[in-house]
Coordinates of C-alpha atoms and ligand atoms in Angstrom, one line a residue:
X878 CA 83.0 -84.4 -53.4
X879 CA 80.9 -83.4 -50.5
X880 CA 78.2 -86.1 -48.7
X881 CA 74.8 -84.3 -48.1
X882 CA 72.4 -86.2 -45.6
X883 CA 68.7 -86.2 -45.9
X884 CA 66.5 -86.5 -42.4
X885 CA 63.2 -87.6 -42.5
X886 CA 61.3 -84.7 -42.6
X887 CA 63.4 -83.1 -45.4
X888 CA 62.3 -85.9 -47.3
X889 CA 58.6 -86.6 -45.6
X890 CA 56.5 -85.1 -48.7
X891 CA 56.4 -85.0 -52.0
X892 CA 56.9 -81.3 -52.5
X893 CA 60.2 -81.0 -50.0
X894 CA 62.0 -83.9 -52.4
X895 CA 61.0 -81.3 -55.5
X896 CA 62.9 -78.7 -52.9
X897 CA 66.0 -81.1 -52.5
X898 CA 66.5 -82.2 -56.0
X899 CA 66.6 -78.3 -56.7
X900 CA 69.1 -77.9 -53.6
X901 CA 71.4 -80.6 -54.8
X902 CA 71.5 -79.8 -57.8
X903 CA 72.0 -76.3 -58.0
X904 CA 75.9 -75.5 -58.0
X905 CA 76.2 -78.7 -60.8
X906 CA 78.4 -80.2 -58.5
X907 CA 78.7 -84.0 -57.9
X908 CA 77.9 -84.9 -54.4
X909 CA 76.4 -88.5 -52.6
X910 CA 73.1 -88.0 -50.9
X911 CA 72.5 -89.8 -47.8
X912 CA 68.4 -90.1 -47.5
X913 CA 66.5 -91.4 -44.4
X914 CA 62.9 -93.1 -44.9
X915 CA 60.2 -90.5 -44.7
X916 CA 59.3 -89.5 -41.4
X917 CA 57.1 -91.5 -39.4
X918 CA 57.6 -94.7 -41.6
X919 CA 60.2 -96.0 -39.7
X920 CA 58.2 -95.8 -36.3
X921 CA 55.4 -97.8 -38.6
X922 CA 58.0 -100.2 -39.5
X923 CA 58.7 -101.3 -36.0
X924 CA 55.0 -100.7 -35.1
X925 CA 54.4 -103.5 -37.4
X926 CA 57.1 -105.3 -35.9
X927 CA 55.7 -104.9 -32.7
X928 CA 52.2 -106.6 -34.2
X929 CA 54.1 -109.5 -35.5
X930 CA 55.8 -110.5 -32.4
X931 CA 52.6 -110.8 -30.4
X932 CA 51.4 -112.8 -33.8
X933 CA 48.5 -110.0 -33.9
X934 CA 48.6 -110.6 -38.0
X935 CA 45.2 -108.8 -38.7
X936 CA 46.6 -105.8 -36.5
X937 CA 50.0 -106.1 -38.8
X938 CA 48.0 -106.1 -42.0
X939 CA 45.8 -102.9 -41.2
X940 CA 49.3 -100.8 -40.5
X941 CA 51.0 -102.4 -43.6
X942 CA 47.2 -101.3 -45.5
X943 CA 47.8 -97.8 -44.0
X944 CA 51.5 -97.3 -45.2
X945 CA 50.2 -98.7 -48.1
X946 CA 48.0 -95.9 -48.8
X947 CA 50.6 -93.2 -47.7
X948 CA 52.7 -94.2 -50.0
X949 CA 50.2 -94.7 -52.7
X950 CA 49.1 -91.0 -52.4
X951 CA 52.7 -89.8 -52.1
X952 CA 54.0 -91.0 -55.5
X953 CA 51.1 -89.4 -57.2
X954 CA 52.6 -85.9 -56.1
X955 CA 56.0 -86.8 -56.6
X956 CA 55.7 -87.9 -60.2
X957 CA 55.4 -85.7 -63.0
X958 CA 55.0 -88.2 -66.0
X959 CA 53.2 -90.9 -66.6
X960 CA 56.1 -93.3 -66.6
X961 CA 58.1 -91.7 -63.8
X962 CA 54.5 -92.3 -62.2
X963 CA 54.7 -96.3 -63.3
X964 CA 58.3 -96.1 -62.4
X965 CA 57.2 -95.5 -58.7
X966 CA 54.4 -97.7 -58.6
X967 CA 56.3 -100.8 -59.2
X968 CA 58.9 -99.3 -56.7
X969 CA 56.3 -99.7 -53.8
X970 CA 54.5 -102.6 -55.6
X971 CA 57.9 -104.4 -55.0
X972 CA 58.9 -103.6 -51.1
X973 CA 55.3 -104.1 -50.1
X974 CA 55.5 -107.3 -51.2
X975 CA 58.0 -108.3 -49.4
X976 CA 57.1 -106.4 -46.2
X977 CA 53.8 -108.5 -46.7
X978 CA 55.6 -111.9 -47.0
X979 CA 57.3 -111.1 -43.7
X980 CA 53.5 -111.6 -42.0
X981 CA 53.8 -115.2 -43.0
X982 CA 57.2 -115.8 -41.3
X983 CA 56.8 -117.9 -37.8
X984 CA 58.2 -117.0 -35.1
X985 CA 58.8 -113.7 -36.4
X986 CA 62.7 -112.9 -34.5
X987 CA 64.9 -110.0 -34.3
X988 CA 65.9 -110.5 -38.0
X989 CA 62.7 -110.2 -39.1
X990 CA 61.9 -107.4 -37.6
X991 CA 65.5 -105.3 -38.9
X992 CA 64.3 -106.7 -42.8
X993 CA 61.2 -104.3 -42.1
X994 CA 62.9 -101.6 -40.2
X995 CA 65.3 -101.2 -43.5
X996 CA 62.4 -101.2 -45.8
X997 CA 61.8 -97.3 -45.0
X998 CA 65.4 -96.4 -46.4
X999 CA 64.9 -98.6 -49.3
X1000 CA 61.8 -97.1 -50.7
X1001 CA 62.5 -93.6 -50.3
X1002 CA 66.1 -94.2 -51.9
X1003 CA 64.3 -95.8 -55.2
X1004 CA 61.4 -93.2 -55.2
X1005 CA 63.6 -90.7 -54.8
X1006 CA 66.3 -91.7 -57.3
X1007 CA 63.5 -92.2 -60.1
X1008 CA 62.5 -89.0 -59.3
X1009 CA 66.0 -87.5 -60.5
X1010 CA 65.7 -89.7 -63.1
X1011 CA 62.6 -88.2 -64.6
X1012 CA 63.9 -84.7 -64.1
X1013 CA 66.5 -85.7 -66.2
X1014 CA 69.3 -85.9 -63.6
X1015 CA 72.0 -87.9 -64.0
X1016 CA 71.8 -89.9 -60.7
X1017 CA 72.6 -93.5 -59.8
X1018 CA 71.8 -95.6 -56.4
X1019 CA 74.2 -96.9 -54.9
X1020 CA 72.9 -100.1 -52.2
X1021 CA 74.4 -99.3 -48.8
X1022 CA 73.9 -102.7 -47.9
X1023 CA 77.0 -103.7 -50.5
X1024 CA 79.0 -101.5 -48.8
X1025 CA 78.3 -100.1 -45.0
X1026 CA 79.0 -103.5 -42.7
X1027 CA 79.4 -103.4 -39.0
X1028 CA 81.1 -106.3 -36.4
X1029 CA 80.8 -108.8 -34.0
X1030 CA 80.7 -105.6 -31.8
X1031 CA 78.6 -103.5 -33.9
X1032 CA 81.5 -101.2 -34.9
X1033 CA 81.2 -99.9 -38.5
X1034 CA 84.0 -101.4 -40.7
X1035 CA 85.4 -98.2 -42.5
X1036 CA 88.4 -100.1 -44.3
X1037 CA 85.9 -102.0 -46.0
X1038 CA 83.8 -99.0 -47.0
X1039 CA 87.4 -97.8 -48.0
X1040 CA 87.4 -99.9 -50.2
X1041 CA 84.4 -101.2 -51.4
X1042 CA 82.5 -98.0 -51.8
X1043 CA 86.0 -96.5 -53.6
X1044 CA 85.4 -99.5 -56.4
X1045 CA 81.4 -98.8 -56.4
X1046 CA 82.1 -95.7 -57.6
X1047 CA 84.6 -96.2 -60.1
X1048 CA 82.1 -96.4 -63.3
X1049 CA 80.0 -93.5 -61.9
X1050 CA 82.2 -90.7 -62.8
X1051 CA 79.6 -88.8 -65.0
X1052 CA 76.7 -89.2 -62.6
X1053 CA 75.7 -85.9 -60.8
X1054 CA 73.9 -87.0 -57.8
X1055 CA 74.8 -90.7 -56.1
X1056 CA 72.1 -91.7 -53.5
X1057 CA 72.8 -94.0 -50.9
X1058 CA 70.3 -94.8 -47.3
X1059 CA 71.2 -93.8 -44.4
X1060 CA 70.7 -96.5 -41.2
X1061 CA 71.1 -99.7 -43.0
X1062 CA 73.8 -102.4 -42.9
X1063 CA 74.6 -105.6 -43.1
X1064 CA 75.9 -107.7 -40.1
X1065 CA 78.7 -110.2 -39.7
X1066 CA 76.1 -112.7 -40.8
X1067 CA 75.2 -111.2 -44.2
X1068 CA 72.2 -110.5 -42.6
X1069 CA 70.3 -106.9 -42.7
X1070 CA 70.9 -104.5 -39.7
X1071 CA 70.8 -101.1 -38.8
X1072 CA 72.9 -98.1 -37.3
X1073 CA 70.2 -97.7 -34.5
X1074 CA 67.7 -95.1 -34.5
X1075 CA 68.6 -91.8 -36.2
X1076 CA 71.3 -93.4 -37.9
X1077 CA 71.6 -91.6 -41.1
X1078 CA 73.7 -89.3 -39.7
X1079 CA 75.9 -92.1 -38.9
X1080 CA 76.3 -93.5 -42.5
X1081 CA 76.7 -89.7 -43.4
X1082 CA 79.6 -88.9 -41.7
X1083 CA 81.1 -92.7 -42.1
X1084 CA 80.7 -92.5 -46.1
X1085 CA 82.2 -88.6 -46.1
X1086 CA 85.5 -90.5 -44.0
X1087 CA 85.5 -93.3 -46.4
X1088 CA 85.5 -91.2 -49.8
X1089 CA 87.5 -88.4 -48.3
X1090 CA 85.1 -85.8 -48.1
X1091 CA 85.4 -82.3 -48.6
X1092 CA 82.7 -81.8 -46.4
X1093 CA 79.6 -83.7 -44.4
X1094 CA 75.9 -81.6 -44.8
X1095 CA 73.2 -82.9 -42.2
X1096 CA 70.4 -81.6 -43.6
X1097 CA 67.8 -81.2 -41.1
X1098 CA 64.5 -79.6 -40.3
X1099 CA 66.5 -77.1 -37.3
X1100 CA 69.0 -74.4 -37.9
X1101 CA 71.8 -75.9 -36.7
X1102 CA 73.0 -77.3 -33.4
X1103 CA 71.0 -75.3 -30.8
X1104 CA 72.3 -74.3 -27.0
X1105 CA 69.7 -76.3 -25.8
X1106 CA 67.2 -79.0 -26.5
X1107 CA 64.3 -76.9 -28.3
X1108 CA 61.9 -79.8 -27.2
X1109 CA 62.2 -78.9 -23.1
X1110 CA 63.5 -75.3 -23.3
X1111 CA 61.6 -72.4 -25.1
X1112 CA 64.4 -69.9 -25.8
X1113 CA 67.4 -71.2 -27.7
X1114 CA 69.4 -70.0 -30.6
X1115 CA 71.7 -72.0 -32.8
X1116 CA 75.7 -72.1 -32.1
X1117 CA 77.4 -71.2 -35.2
X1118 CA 80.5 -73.4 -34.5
X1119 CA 81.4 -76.2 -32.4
X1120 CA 85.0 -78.6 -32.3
X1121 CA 84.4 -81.6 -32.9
X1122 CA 84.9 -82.9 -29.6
X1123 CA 82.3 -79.9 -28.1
X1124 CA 79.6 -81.6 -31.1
X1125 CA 81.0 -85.4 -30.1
X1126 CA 80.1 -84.7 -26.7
X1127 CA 76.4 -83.1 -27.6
X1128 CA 75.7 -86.0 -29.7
X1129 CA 76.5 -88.7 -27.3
X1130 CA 74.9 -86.8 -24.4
X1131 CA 71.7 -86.7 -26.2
X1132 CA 71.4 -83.2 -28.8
X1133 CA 69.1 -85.6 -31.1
X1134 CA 69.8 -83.5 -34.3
X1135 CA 73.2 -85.5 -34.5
X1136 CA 73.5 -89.5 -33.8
X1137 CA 75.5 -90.1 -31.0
X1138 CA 78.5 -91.8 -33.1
X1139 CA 78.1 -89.3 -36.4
X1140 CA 81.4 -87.0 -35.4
X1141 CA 83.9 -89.9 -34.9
X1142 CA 84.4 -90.8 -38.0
X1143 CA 84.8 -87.1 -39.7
X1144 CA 86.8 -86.1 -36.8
X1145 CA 89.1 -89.1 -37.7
X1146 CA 89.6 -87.7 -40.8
X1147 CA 89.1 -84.2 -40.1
X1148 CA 85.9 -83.5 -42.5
X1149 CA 84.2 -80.4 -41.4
X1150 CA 80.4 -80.9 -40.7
X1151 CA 77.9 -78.9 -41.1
X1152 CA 74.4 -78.7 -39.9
X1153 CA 71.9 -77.0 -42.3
X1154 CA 68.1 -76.4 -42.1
X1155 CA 66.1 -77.8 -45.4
X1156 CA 62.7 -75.4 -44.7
X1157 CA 65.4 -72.8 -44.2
X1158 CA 68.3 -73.2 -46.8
X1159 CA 69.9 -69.8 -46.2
X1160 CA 70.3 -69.9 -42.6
X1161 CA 73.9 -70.4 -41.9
X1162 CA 73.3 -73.2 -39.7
X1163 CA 76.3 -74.3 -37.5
X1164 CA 79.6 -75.4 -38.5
X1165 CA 81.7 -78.3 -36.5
X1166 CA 85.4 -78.3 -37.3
X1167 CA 88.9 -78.8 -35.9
X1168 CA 88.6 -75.1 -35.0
X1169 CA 87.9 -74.5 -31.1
X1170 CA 86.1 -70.4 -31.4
X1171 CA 85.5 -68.5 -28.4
X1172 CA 86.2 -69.2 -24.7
X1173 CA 82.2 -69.4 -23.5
X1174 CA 79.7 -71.7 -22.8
X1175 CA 78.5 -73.8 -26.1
X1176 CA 75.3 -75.5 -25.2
X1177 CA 73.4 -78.3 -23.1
X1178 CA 72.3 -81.6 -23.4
X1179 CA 70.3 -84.1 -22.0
X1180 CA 70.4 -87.4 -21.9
X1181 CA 67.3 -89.8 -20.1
X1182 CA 67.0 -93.3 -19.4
X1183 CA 70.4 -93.5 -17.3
X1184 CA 70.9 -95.9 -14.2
X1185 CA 73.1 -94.4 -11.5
X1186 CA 75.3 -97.1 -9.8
X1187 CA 76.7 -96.7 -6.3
X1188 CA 79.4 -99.6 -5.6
X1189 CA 80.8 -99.5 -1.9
X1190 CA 83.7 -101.3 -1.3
X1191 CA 83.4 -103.6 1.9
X1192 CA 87.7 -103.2 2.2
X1193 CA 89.2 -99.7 1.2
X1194 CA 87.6 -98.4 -2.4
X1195 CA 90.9 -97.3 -3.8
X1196 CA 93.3 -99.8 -2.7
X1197 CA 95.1 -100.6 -6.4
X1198 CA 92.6 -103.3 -8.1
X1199 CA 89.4 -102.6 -7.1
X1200 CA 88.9 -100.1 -10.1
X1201 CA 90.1 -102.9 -12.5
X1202 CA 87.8 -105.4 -11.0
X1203 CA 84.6 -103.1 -10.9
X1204 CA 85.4 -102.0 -14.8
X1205 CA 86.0 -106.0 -15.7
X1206 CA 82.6 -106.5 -15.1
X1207 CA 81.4 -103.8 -17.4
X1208 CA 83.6 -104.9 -19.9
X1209 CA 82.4 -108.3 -20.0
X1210 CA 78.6 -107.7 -20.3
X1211 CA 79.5 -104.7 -23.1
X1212 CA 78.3 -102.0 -21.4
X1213 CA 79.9 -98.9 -21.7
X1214 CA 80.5 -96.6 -18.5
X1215 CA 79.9 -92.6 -19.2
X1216 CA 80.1 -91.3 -15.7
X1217 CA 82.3 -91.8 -12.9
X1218 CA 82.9 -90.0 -9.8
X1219 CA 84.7 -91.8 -6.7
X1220 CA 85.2 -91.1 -2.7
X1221 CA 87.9 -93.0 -0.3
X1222 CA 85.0 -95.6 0.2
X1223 CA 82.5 -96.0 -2.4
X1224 CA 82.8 -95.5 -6.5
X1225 CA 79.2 -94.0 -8.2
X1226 CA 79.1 -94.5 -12.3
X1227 CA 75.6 -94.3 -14.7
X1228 CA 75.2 -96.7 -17.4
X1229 CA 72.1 -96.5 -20.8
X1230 CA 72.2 -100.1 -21.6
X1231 CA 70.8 -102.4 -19.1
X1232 CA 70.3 -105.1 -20.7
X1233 CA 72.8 -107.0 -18.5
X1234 CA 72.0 -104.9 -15.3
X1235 CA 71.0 -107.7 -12.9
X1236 CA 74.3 -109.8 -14.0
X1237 CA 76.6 -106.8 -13.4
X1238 CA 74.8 -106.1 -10.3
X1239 CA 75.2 -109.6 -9.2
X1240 CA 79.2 -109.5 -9.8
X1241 CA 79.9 -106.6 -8.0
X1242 CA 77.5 -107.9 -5.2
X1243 CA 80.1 -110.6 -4.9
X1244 CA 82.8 -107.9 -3.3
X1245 CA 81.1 -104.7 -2.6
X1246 CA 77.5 -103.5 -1.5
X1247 CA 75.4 -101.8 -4.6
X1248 CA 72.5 -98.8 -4.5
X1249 CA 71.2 -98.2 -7.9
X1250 CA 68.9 -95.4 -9.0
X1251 CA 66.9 -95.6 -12.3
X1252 CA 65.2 -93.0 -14.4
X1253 CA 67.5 -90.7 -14.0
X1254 CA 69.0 -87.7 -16.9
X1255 CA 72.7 -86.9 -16.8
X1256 CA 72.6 -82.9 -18.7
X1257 CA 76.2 -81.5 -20.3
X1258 CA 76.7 -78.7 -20.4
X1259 CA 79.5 -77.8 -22.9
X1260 CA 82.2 -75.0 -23.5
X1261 CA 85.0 -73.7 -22.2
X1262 CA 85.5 -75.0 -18.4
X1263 CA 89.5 -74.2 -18.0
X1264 CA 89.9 -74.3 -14.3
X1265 CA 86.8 -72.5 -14.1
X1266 CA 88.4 -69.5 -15.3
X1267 CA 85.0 -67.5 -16.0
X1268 CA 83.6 -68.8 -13.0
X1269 CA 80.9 -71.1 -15.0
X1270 CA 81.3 -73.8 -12.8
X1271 CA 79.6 -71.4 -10.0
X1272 CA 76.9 -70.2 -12.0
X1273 CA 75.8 -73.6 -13.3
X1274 CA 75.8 -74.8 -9.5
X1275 CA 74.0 -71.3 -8.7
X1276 CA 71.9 -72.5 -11.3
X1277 CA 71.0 -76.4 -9.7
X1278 CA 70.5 -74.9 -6.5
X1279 CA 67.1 -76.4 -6.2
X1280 CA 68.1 -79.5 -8.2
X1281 CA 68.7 -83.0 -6.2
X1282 CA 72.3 -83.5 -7.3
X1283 CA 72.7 -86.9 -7.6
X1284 CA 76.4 -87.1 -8.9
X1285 CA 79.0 -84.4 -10.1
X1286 CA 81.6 -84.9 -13.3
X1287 CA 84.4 -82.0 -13.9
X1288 CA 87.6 -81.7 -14.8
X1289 CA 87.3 -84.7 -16.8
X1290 CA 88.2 -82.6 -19.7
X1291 CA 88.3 -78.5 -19.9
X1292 CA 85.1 -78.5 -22.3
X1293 CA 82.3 -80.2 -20.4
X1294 CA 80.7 -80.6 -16.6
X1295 CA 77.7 -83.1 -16.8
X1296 CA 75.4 -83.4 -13.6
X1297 CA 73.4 -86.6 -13.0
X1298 CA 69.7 -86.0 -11.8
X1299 CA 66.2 -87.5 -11.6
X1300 CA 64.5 -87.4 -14.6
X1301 CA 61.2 -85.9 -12.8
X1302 CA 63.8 -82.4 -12.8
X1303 CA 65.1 -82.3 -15.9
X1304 CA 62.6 -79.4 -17.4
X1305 CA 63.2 -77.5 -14.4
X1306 CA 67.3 -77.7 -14.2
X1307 CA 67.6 -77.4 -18.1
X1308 CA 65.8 -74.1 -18.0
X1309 CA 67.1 -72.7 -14.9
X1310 CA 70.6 -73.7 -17.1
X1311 CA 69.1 -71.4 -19.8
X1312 CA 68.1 -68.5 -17.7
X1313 CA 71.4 -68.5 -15.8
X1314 CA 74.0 -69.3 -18.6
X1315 CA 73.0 -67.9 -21.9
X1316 CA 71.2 -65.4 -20.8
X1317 CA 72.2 -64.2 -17.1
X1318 CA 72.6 -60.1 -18.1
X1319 CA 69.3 -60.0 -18.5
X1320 CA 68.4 -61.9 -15.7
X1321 CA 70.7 -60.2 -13.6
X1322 CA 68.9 -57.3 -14.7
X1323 CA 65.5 -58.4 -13.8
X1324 CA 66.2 -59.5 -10.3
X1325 CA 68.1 -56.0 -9.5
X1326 CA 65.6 -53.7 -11.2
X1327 CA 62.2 -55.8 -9.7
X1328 CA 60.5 -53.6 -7.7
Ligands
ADP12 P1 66.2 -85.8 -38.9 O1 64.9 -86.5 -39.2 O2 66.5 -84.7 -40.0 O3 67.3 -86.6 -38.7 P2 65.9 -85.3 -36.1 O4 64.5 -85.2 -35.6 O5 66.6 -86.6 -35.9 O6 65.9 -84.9 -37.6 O7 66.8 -84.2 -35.4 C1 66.3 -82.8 -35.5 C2 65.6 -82.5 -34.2 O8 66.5 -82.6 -33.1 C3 65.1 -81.1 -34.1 O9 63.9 -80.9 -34.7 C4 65.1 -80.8 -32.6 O10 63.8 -81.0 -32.1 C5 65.9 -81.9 -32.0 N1 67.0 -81.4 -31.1 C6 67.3 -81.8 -29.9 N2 68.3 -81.1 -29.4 C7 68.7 -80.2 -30.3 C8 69.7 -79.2 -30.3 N3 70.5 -79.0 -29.3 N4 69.8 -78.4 -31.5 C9 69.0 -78.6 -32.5 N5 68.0 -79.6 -32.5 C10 67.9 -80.4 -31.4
LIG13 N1 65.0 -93.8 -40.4 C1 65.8 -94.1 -39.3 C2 65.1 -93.7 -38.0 O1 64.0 -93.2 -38.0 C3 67.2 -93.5 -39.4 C4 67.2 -92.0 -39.5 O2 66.2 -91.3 -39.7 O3 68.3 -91.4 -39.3 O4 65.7 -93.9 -36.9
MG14 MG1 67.9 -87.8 -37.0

């Protein structure tokens, strides 16, 4: 069976779920459908959220009115009949309901607010699922909530997807299409939680591991993985292939087409996955295996909101146990460590969750002086790095020349070099990336033929 995933977009109006019940139902093969909410409604839910902390409850009501209406005006397209039309109505009739009662909940706390974030996945799963109904599909919804769990640490628990998605299935043998959502979970609690933001893929690639998939689709509205973020650069192409470890590193390094986590668990089981464009179904898209193709340069990344930390030790830095007792503190506040480069007498690492910032920076205050630096981007560049063997390390510093470097990380494996800078630069070094490593001929060209 192969898992095909959903984004919001793909599934934002009524005539693009007509386009994917033709899509995934075309070769009459069963397959599990992954869906997100529609787009935008999840950056409602949380809007309302937002209302309902600051106990603005007329403010809540007008966005929950507004959604209302969307969704209102959406079933009457997406319906054919009369009773697939009813069908829908008491679909939203029911999770509005609820999202309603939340207003009367005080205080409104964090589990409030995940109850409404998970709302978006719920309706679109039932609307869409009685749409395949009333084309005469045989489809089935299968709750992710009975099966996806994460926990105490907010790691997905794929023995008991194993396990319990292996016995949801069982009686669904002759269904054609089984829908699941994306995002949503349950926590250690029982309570409702979430994969964080953009975490359909997540689910995708965590169901495709847990029934053995033959492959993963992330259906999206992009061809494929591109060399470079198509939000900040202008010309970029897709990358046919990728490893899994050259995608893995993307993902976490911020290529928002894929969440962060989405290739561990396929590469753990070795699923391919494969990135496909929904406005653009025959567009090859790009395809991340086992497979390492071509010795080049992949693609870049970008990834903002990172905190550089400068620790300098007041004894020497690498006498043995200092390392240990700068990474003890990390470990203790959870917060995972992605760069790190050291000198005899100070060590300089970036951090995305600083939550716990002033406690960490308190600790290491206790044996070492601190600088930190916030709002800054580390960008990765991926491909094939060998001991700079095409000379790629040269022409991405040839590249940064004008760049304020603030810290430097290669050789930490063959495929990547990341480079931490200020935010304010990140346009500028991305494209001047661009320019110099996908397309340096014909800049090469330009610069000797300029008059
Ligand atoms: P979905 O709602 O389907 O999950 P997302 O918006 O989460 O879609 O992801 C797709 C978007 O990711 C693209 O529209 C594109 O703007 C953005 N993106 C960022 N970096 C890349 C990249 N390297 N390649 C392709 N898309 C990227
Ligand atoms: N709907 C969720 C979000 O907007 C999950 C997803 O789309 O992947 O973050
Ligand atoms: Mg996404």
């Amino acid at each position: 069976m192969q898992v095909w995933k959903f984004g919001g977009t793909s599934v934002g109006k009524p005539e693009r779920m007509h386009s994917i019940k033709n899509l995934i139902t075309k070769d009459g093969k069963q397959k599990m459908v992954v869906l997100s909410a529609l787009s935008g409604t999840t950056n409602t839910l949380l809007s309302i959220a937002e209302s309902l902390y600051k106990n603005n409850d007329p403010e809540a009501i007008q966005k929950i009115d507004a959604l209302y209406a969307h969704y209102q005006a959406f079933i009457k397209e997406l319906y054919k009949t009369e009773n697939g039309l009813k069908k829908g109505q008491e679909i939203i009739e029911k999770e509005f309901n609820f999202i309603r009662s939340l207003v009367h909940i005080k205080p409104f706390t964090l589990k409030e607010e995940k109850e409404i974030a998970a709302q978006g996945e719920i309706l679109s799963t039932q609307m869409f699922t009685a749409y395949l109904e009333e084309e005469g599909v045989k489809a089935v919804l299968l709750p992710a909530l009975e099966f996806m769990r994460i926990d105490m640490d907010d790691e997905p628990m794929l023995d008991f997807l194993d396990e319990k998605l292996g016995e949801m299935l069982k009686p669904h043998t002759d269904k054609e299409i089984i829908v699941t959502q994306g995002y949503i979970c349950r926590n250690p609690q029982g309570e409702i939680d979430n994969l964080k933001r953009g975490g359909s893929d997540y689910t995708a690639s965590l169901v495709g591991a847990g029934i053995h998939a033959e492959e993963i689709q992330i259906w999206t509205d992009i061809d494929g993985m591109h060399n470079n973020d198509p939000r900040v650069v202008k010309r970029t192409f897709p990358v046919r292939e990728l490893s899994f470890d050259e995608a893995a590193e993307l993902a976490y390094f911020g290529a928002k087409i894929l969440h962060p986590f989405t290739i561990r668990p396929a590469r753990l089981r070795n699923i391919p996955v494969r990135l496909l464009n929904t406005m653009q179904p025959e567009a090859v898209g790009t395809l991340i295996s086992n497979q390492t193709v071509s010795k080049d340069i992949k693609a870049i990344a970008a990834k903002d909101g990172i905190v550089g930390i400068q620790i300098r030790s007041s004894r020497m830095l690498l006498a043995y146990g200092f390392l240990r007792k700068v990474f003890e503190i990390f470990e203790k506040y959870k917060t995972p460590v992605d760069m790190i480069t050291t000198s005899e007498v100070a060590v300089s690492l970036t951090i995305d969750h600083v939550s716990h910032l002033k406690e960490i920076q308190e600790e290491l205050e206790k044996f070492s002086t601190i600088y930190v630096d916030t709002d800054q981007t580390i960008i990765c560049i991926v491909g094939d790095f060998t001991f700079n063997q095409n000379g790629i390390v040269n022409r991405v510093m040839d590249a940064l020349r004008n760049i304020p470097l603030r810290m430097v990380a290669y050789g930490g494996s063959e495929y990547n070099i990341s480079v931490l800078i200020p935010t304010e630069y990140k346009e500028q070094a991305m494209n001047m990336l661009n320019e110099r490593l996908f397309f340096y001929e014909e800049t090469m060209k330009t610069i000797f033929t300029a008059p």
